[in-house]
């Protein structure tokens, strides 16, 4: 699998980005200032992610998504490991905002709990967001030293 940076026609990957963030409006707020990376499996785009600069020393993983039919096969972990390696050339820390369902994924790659943003999912999205029938309200952020 091969990592590629995408600078043009970023909207071509919206179908993937919407798997991790249900609001196109929210995606538009970080897609153009952020760096979009995809993971290619031959001609197939298997995953996409956006790294967003927060400061000279910290970036935020704003979105990471694997094609639905390929989830749970280790592709997300492999992709994030490659992104961590790449980001470590420029940044000292990577931050990520999670939902309860994805905390385990990040913890398994060495991210540690940092802080909680109360009501994030209520305040930033026009519609309530549900994950496995439970409404997402607060966002818990995790950070990794690169
Ligand atoms: C989250 C996501 C990127 C992980 O990629 P993946 O290829 O499915 O994950 P992997 O197969 O590499 O799994 C890595 C670990 O995370 C866990 N995990 C992966 N996806 C999970 C999910 N949706 N819920 C709970 N645990 C999950 C796996 O159990 C695995 O842990 P284990 O090895 O201890 O069992 C992928 O499932 C996805 O695109 N989900 C939808 C979009 C999304 O929610 N993105 C995150 C936004 S915060």
CSV table of N, CA, C and O and ligand atoms in Angstrom, one decimal, residues 19-20 64-66 70-77 97-99 101-102 104-106 108, ligand 1:
chain,number,residue,atom,x,y,z
A,19,UNK,N,-17.1,9.4,6.1
A,19,UNK,CA,-17.2,8.2,7.0
A,19,UNK,C,-16.8,8.6,8.4
A,19,UNK,O,-17.2,8.1,9.4
A,20,UNK,N,-15.8,9.5,8.5
A,20,UNK,CA,-15.3,9.9,9.8
A,20,UNK,C,-15.9,11.2,10.3
A,20,UNK,O,-15.8,11.4,11.5
A,64,UNK,N,-9.7,10.5,9.8
A,64,UNK,CA,-9.1,9.3,9.2
A,64,UNK,C,-10.2,8.3,8.9
A,64,UNK,O,-11.0,8.0,9.8
A,65,UNK,N,-10.2,7.8,7.7
A,65,UNK,CA,-11.3,6.8,7.4
A,65,UNK,C,-10.8,5.8,6.4
A,65,UNK,O,-10.0,6.1,5.5
A,66,UNK,N,-11.2,4.5,6.6
A,66,UNK,CA,-10.9,3.4,5.8
A,66,UNK,C,-12.2,3.0,5.1
A,66,UNK,O,-13.3,3.0,5.7
A,70,UNK,N,-13.3,-2.5,4.0
A,70,UNK,CA,-11.9,-2.9,4.3
A,70,UNK,C,-11.5,-2.6,5.8
A,70,UNK,O,-10.4,-2.8,6.3
A,71,UNK,N,-12.5,-2.1,6.6
A,71,UNK,CA,-12.3,-1.8,8.0
A,71,UNK,C,-12.1,-3.1,8.8
A,71,UNK,O,-12.6,-4.1,8.5
A,72,UNK,N,-11.3,-2.9,9.9
A,72,UNK,CA,-11.1,-4.0,10.8
A,72,UNK,C,-10.0,-5.0,10.3
A,72,UNK,O,-9.9,-6.1,10.8
A,73,UNK,N,-9.2,-4.7,9.3
A,73,UNK,CA,-8.2,-5.6,8.7
A,73,UNK,C,-6.8,-5.1,9.0
A,73,UNK,O,-5.9,-5.5,8.4
A,74,UNK,N,-6.7,-4.0,9.8
A,74,UNK,CA,-5.4,-3.5,10.1
A,74,UNK,C,-4.9,-2.4,9.2
A,74,UNK,O,-3.8,-1.8,9.4
A,75,UNK,N,-5.7,-2.0,8.3
A,75,UNK,CA,-5.3,-0.9,7.3
A,75,UNK,C,-5.2,0.4,8.0
A,75,UNK,O,-4.3,1.2,7.8
A,76,UNK,N,-6.2,0.7,8.8
A,76,UNK,CA,-6.2,2.0,9.6
A,76,UNK,C,-5.0,2.2,10.4
A,76,UNK,O,-4.3,3.2,10.4
A,77,UNK,N,-4.6,1.1,11.1
A,77,UNK,CA,-3.4,1.2,12.0
A,77,UNK,C,-2.1,1.4,11.1
A,77,UNK,O,-1.3,2.2,11.5
A,97,UNK,N,-9.1,14.3,18.1
A,97,UNK,CA,-10.4,14.3,18.9
A,97,UNK,C,-11.1,13.0,18.6
A,97,UNK,O,-11.2,12.6,17.4
A,98,UNK,N,-11.6,12.4,19.6
A,98,UNK,CA,-12.2,11.1,19.4
A,98,UNK,C,-13.7,11.0,19.8
A,98,UNK,O,-14.2,11.9,20.5
A,99,UNK,N,-14.3,9.9,19.4
A,99,UNK,CA,-15.6,9.5,19.9
A,99,UNK,C,-15.3,8.3,20.7
A,99,UNK,O,-14.2,7.7,20.5
A,101,UNK,N,-16.1,5.3,20.5
A,101,UNK,CA,-15.9,4.1,19.7
A,101,UNK,C,-14.5,4.0,19.2
A,101,UNK,O,-14.0,2.9,18.9
A,102,UNK,N,-13.8,5.2,19.0
A,102,UNK,CA,-12.5,5.1,18.3
A,102,UNK,C,-11.3,5.3,19.3
A,102,UNK,O,-10.2,5.1,18.9
A,104,UNK,N,-10.0,3.3,21.5
A,104,UNK,CA,-9.2,2.1,21.5
A,104,UNK,C,-8.2,2.1,20.4
A,104,UNK,O,-7.0,1.8,20.5
A,105,UNK,N,-8.7,2.5,19.2
A,105,UNK,CA,-7.8,2.6,18.0
A,105,UNK,C,-6.6,3.5,18.2
A,105,UNK,O,-5.5,3.1,18.0
A,106,UNK,N,-6.9,4.7,18.8
A,106,UNK,CA,-5.8,5.6,19.0
A,106,UNK,C,-4.9,5.2,20.2
A,106,UNK,O,-3.6,5.3,20.1
A,108,UNK,N,-4.2,2.2,21.1
A,108,UNK,CA,-3.3,1.1,20.6
A,108,UNK,C,-2.1,1.6,19.9
A,108,UNK,O,-1.1,0.9,19.7
B,1,LIG,C1,-11.4,4.0,12.8
B,1,LIG,C2,-10.8,3.4,11.5
B,1,LIG,C3,-10.0,4.5,10.8
B,1,LIG,C4,-9.8,2.3,12.0
B,1,LIG,O1,-9.3,1.7,10.8
B,1,LIG,P1,-9.4,0.1,10.7
B,1,LIG,O2,-8.6,-0.3,9.5
B,1,LIG,O3,-10.8,-0.3,10.7
B,1,LIG,O4,-8.7,-0.4,12.1
B,1,LIG,P2,-7.7,-1.6,12.3
B,1,LIG,O5,-8.2,-2.8,11.6
B,1,LIG,O6,-6.3,-1.1,12.0
B,1,LIG,O7,-7.9,-1.8,13.9
B,1,LIG,C5,-7.1,-1.2,14.9
B,1,LIG,C6,-7.7,-1.3,16.2
B,1,LIG,O8,-8.7,-0.4,16.4
B,1,LIG,C7,-9.9,-1.1,16.8
B,1,LIG,N1,-11.0,-0.5,16.0
B,1,LIG,C8,-10.9,-0.2,14.7
B,1,LIG,N2,-12.1,0.5,14.3
B,1,LIG,C9,-12.9,0.5,15.3
B,1,LIG,C10,-14.2,1.0,15.6
B,1,LIG,N3,-14.9,1.6,14.6
B,1,LIG,N4,-14.7,0.9,16.8
B,1,LIG,C11,-14.0,0.3,17.8
B,1,LIG,N5,-12.7,-0.2,17.6
B,1,LIG,C12,-12.2,-0.1,16.4
B,1,LIG,C13,-9.7,-2.5,16.3
B,1,LIG,O9,-10.5,-3.4,17.2
B,1,LIG,C14,-8.3,-2.7,16.5
B,1,LIG,O10,-7.9,-3.0,17.8
B,1,LIG,P3,-7.4,-4.5,18.1
B,1,LIG,O11,-6.3,-4.8,17.1
B,1,LIG,O12,-7.0,-4.4,19.5
B,1,LIG,O13,-8.6,-5.3,17.9
B,1,LIG,C15,-11.9,2.8,10.6
B,1,LIG,O14,-12.6,1.8,11.3
B,1,LIG,C16,-12.9,3.8,10.1
B,1,LIG,O15,-12.7,4.3,9.0
B,1,LIG,N6,-14.0,4.0,10.8
B,1,LIG,C17,-15.0,4.9,10.3
B,1,LIG,C18,-14.5,6.4,10.3
B,1,LIG,C19,-14.1,6.8,11.7
B,1,LIG,O16,-14.8,6.6,12.7
B,1,LIG,N7,-12.9,7.5,11.8
B,1,LIG,C20,-12.4,8.0,13.0
B,1,LIG,C21,-12.9,9.3,13.3
B,1,LIG,S1,-12.4,9.9,15.0
